mmCIF file of C-alpha atoms in Angstrom:
data_model
loop_
_atom_site.group_PDB
_atom_site.id
_atom_site.type_symbol
_atom_site.label_atom_id
_atom_site.label_comp_id
_atom_site.label_asym_id
_atom_site.label_seq_id
_atom_site.Cartn_x
_atom_site.Cartn_y
_atom_site.Cartn_z
ATOM 1 C CA MET A 1 -37.850 -0.054 -24.463
ATOM 2 C CA PRO A 2 -37.983 2.571 -27.576
ATOM 3 C CA HIS A 3 -36.106 -0.164 -29.419
ATOM 4 C CA GLU A 4 -38.442 -2.945 -28.652
ATOM 5 C CA ALA A 5 -41.576 -0.792 -29.816
ATOM 6 C CA ILE A 6 -39.501 -0.116 -33.167
ATOM 7 C CA PHE A 7 -38.722 -3.827 -33.446
ATOM 8 C CA LEU A 8 -42.219 -4.958 -33.217
ATOM 9 C CA ALA A 9 -43.680 -2.268 -35.436
ATOM 10 C CA SER A 10 -40.888 -2.911 -37.945
ATOM 11 C CA ARG A 11 -41.453 -6.894 -38.100
ATOM 12 C CA PRO A 12 -43.428 -8.091 -40.903
ATOM 13 C CA TYR A 13 -47.078 -9.204 -39.908
ATOM 14 C CA SER A 14 -48.231 -12.628 -40.417
ATOM 15 C CA GLN A 15 -51.252 -13.504 -42.728
ATOM 16 C CA LEU A 16 -53.530 -13.714 -39.815
ATOM 17 C CA GLU A 17 -52.702 -10.543 -38.249
ATOM 18 C CA LYS A 18 -53.047 -8.568 -41.714
ATOM 19 C CA VAL A 19 -56.597 -10.332 -41.732
ATOM 20 C CA LEU A 20 -57.420 -9.243 -38.195
ATOM 21 C CA PHE A 21 -56.416 -5.701 -38.838
ATOM 22 C CA ALA A 22 -58.500 -5.494 -41.816
ATOM 23 C CA MET A 23 -61.485 -6.850 -40.012
ATOM 24 C CA LYS A 24 -61.137 -4.412 -37.092
ATOM 25 C CA LYS A 25 -60.731 -1.682 -39.788
ATOM 26 C CA TRP A 26 -63.689 -2.634 -41.480
ATOM 27 C CA LEU A 27 -66.142 -3.260 -38.177
ATOM 28 C CA GLY A 28 -65.116 0.523 -37.257
ATOM 29 C CA TYR A 29 -66.129 1.722 -40.639
ATOM 30 C CA ILE A 30 -69.420 -0.425 -40.015
ATOM 31 C CA PHE A 31 -70.207 0.603 -36.661
ATOM 32 C CA VAL A 32 -69.514 4.489 -37.683
ATOM 33 C CA LEU A 33 -72.067 4.144 -40.540
ATOM 34 C CA ILE A 34 -74.555 2.577 -38.724
ATOM 35 C CA ALA A 35 -74.262 5.195 -35.980
ATOM 36 C CA ALA A 36 -74.144 7.893 -38.313
ATOM 37 C CA LEU A 37 -77.458 6.607 -40.135
ATOM 38 C CA GLY A 38 -79.429 5.962 -36.828
ATOM 39 C CA LEU A 39 -80.024 2.216 -38.410
ATOM 40 C CA PRO A 40 -80.539 0.380 -35.319
ATOM 41 C CA SER A 41 -83.382 2.439 -34.069
ATOM 42 C CA SER A 42 -84.898 2.723 -37.368
ATOM 43 C CA LEU A 43 -84.662 -0.974 -38.118
ATOM 44 C CA VAL A 44 -86.316 -1.918 -34.448
ATOM 45 C CA ALA A 45 -89.163 0.613 -35.419
ATOM 46 C CA GLN A 46 -89.481 -0.774 -38.792
ATOM 47 C CA THR A 47 -89.800 -4.436 -37.279
ATOM 48 C CA GLN A 48 -92.010 -3.231 -34.557
ATOM 49 C CA GLY A 49 -94.482 -1.334 -37.170
ATOM 50 C CA SER A 50 -94.625 -4.404 -39.730
ATOM 51 C CA SER A 51 -95.576 -7.005 -37.172
ATOM 52 C CA THR A 52 -98.938 -7.791 -36.383
ATOM 53 C CA PRO A 53 -99.576 -9.877 -33.415
ATOM 54 C CA GLU A 54 -101.585 -13.033 -34.042
ATOM 55 C CA LEU A 55 -105.048 -12.619 -32.545
ATOM 56 C CA LEU A 56 -107.009 -15.922 -31.699
ATOM 57 C CA LEU A 57 -110.400 -16.230 -30.154
ATOM 58 C CA VAL A 58 -111.397 -19.734 -29.054
ATOM 59 C CA TYR A 59 -115.133 -20.650 -28.440
ATOM 60 C CA TRP A 60 -115.461 -23.531 -25.947
ATOM 61 C CA SER A 61 -118.796 -25.486 -26.727
ATOM 62 C CA ALA A 62 -120.376 -29.212 -26.344
ATOM 63 C CA MET A 63 -123.203 -30.643 -28.598
ATOM 64 C CA ASP A 64 -125.573 -30.958 -25.552
ATOM 65 C CA CYS A 65 -124.932 -27.621 -24.129
ATOM 66 C CA PRO A 66 -128.356 -25.628 -24.150
ATOM 67 C CA TYR A 67 -126.613 -22.255 -23.626
ATOM 68 C CA CYS A 68 -123.902 -22.944 -26.537
ATOM 69 C CA LYS A 69 -127.124 -23.744 -28.677
ATOM 70 C CA HIS A 70 -128.810 -20.517 -27.668
ATOM 71 C CA TRP A 71 -125.428 -18.484 -28.565
ATOM 72 C CA GLU A 72 -125.177 -20.194 -31.716
ATOM 73 C CA SER A 73 -128.951 -19.857 -32.678
ATOM 74 C CA GLU A 74 -129.827 -17.414 -35.252
ATOM 75 C CA ALA A 75 -132.856 -16.430 -32.929
ATOM 76 C CA SER A 76 -130.403 -14.835 -30.261
ATOM 77 C CA GLY A 77 -128.174 -13.379 -32.798
ATOM 78 C CA MET A 78 -125.163 -13.447 -30.522
ATOM 79 C CA GLU A 79 -122.860 -15.639 -32.924
ATOM 80 C CA SER A 80 -123.759 -13.392 -35.563
ATOM 81 C CA SER A 81 -123.281 -10.188 -33.825
ATOM 82 C CA LEU A 82 -119.534 -11.692 -33.287
ATOM 83 C CA LYS A 83 -119.057 -12.988 -36.773
ATOM 84 C CA ASN A 84 -120.671 -9.773 -38.740
ATOM 85 C CA SER A 85 -118.317 -7.439 -36.569
ATOM 86 C CA GLU A 86 -115.343 -5.638 -38.405
ATOM 87 C CA GLU A 87 -113.327 -6.905 -35.473
ATOM 88 C CA PHE A 88 -114.174 -10.463 -36.508
ATOM 89 C CA LYS A 89 -112.063 -10.071 -39.695
ATOM 90 C CA LYS A 90 -109.008 -9.052 -37.559
ATOM 91 C CA LEU A 91 -108.713 -12.360 -35.798
ATOM 92 C CA THR A 92 -108.464 -16.107 -36.268
ATOM 93 C CA TYR A 93 -111.490 -17.890 -34.807
ATOM 94 C CA ARG A 94 -111.686 -21.698 -33.998
ATOM 95 C CA VAL A 95 -114.371 -23.564 -32.235
ATOM 96 C CA VAL A 96 -113.704 -26.563 -29.558
ATOM 97 C CA LYS A 97 -116.742 -28.503 -29.162
ATOM 98 C CA ASN A 98 -116.925 -31.888 -27.729
ATOM 99 C CA LYS A 99 -120.085 -34.250 -27.521
ATOM 100 C CA SER A 100 -121.114 -33.590 -23.963
ATOM 101 C CA LEU A 101 -120.917 -31.210 -21.208
ATOM 102 C CA THR A 102 -119.577 -33.991 -18.939
ATOM 103 C CA ASP A 103 -117.006 -35.161 -21.225
ATOM 104 C CA PRO A 104 -113.113 -34.034 -21.183
ATOM 105 C CA TYR A 105 -112.049 -32.526 -24.203
ATOM 106 C CA VAL A 106 -109.740 -34.955 -26.554
ATOM 107 C CA GLU A 107 -107.437 -34.188 -29.025
ATOM 108 C CA GLU A 108 -109.892 -34.698 -32.121
ATOM 109 C CA ASP A 109 -111.924 -31.817 -30.390
ATOM 110 C CA PHE A 110 -109.562 -29.442 -31.275
ATOM 111 C CA PRO A 111 -108.665 -27.934 -34.713
ATOM 112 C CA PRO A 112 -105.121 -29.096 -35.966
ATOM 113 C CA ASP A 113 -103.789 -25.508 -35.896
ATOM 114 C CA ILE A 114 -104.744 -24.943 -31.942
ATOM 115 C CA ARG A 115 -103.703 -28.334 -30.700
ATOM 116 C CA TRP A 116 -101.171 -26.516 -28.711
ATOM 117 C CA ILE A 117 -103.747 -25.471 -26.416
ATOM 118 C CA LYS A 118 -104.760 -29.088 -25.653
ATOM 119 C CA GLU A 119 -100.973 -29.916 -25.131
ATOM 120 C CA ARG A 120 -101.008 -27.102 -22.598
ATOM 121 C CA ILE A 121 -104.112 -28.430 -20.737
ATOM 122 C CA ASP A 122 -102.402 -31.961 -20.624
ATOM 123 C CA ARG A 123 -99.174 -30.424 -18.994
ATOM 124 C CA GLY A 124 -101.489 -28.529 -16.552
ATOM 125 C CA GLU A 125 -100.199 -24.936 -17.876
ATOM 126 C CA GLU A 126 -103.658 -23.982 -18.824
ATOM 127 C CA LYS A 127 -107.324 -25.148 -18.065
ATOM 128 C CA PRO A 128 -110.241 -25.387 -20.397
ATOM 129 C CA LEU A 129 -112.999 -22.913 -20.092
ATOM 130 C CA GLY A 130 -116.537 -23.417 -19.429
ATOM 131 C CA LYS A 131 -119.180 -23.775 -21.807
ATOM 132 C CA PRO A 132 -120.299 -21.474 -23.517
ATOM 133 C CA GLY A 133 -116.547 -19.738 -23.317
ATOM 134 C CA TRP A 134 -114.148 -17.745 -25.334
ATOM 135 C CA GLY A 135 -110.562 -17.693 -24.923
ATOM 136 C CA PHE A 136 -108.773 -14.645 -26.322
ATOM 137 C CA TYR A 137 -104.998 -14.977 -27.302
ATOM 138 C CA VAL A 138 -102.536 -12.781 -28.545
ATOM 139 C CA ASP A 139 -99.469 -14.631 -30.115
ATOM 140 C CA ARG A 140 -100.280 -17.771 -28.264
ATOM 141 C CA VAL A 141 -100.890 -16.097 -24.691
ATOM 142 C CA ARG A 142 -104.285 -16.168 -23.157
ATOM 143 C CA ILE A 143 -105.033 -12.686 -22.208
ATOM 144 C CA ALA A 144 -108.543 -12.739 -21.405
ATOM 145 C CA LYS A 145 -111.499 -15.384 -21.368
ATOM 146 C CA PHE A 146 -115.306 -14.848 -21.036
ATOM 147 C CA TYR A 147 -118.076 -17.143 -20.045
ATOM 148 C CA GLY A 148 -121.690 -17.416 -20.530
ATOM 149 C CA THR A 149 -124.618 -15.634 -22.621
ATOM 150 C CA LYS A 150 -126.231 -13.504 -19.989
ATOM 151 C CA LYS A 151 -124.171 -10.566 -20.570
ATOM 152 C CA TRP A 152 -123.128 -11.259 -24.075
ATOM 153 C CA TYR A 153 -124.107 -7.830 -25.651
ATOM 154 C CA GLU A 154 -123.222 -5.999 -22.714
ATOM 155 C CA LYS A 155 -119.746 -7.059 -21.673
ATOM 156 C CA ASN A 156 -118.231 -9.916 -23.649
ATOM 157 C CA LEU A 157 -118.740 -8.811 -27.189
ATOM 158 C CA PRO A 158 -117.466 -5.106 -26.301
ATOM 159 C CA GLU A 159 -114.862 -6.665 -24.342
ATOM 160 C CA ILE A 160 -113.489 -9.020 -27.394
ATOM 161 C CA LYS A 161 -113.871 -6.048 -29.454
ATOM 162 C CA ARG A 162 -112.065 -3.664 -27.466
ATOM 163 C CA LEU A 163 -109.109 -6.295 -27.128
ATOM 164 C CA VAL A 164 -109.036 -6.589 -30.954
ATOM 165 C CA ALA A 165 -108.793 -3.084 -31.666
ATOM 166 C CA LYS A 166 -106.090 -2.719 -28.952
ATOM 167 C CA TYR A 167 -103.883 -5.383 -30.293
ATOM 168 C CA SER A 168 -104.502 -5.109 -33.866
ATOM 169 C CA GLY A 169 -103.366 -1.636 -33.886
ATOM 170 C CA GLY A 170 -106.839 -0.258 -34.252
ATOM 171 C CA HIS A 171 -107.449 1.986 -31.369
#
């Protein structure tokens, strides 16, 4: 047995064996360096800290919707209460509006950058909201929906603001 070990150790290494040995040696050095610097945890923290989720608020409406017209009117001040808020600056806002309350939404009713919502509706993964309605998305996942104008100031607007603060990092 000892003679075999000596024989194997004393034979010349092939080029491939030399490369593999060098790679293992350098990989060992790299792992030791990463562990010493705590690099994985700092990289993860840096990645999490620098990525801001995409916040999207989609307003669902129709041209002949009287409640939608009321929400949009200057007299009610509801739309402007949203658009003039600090939270509004932190999200993307899109309007999906068709001609009539009774018409289904078609692709042209959707702004190009949110047609992925229409595709989800077509596949049955999501349903259009009532009118007037708002869908709140975080990284393309709908996490909340709101309907109607009756409790806009008491319920809908405060909840939209809370969600923006929560997901934009401004607790």
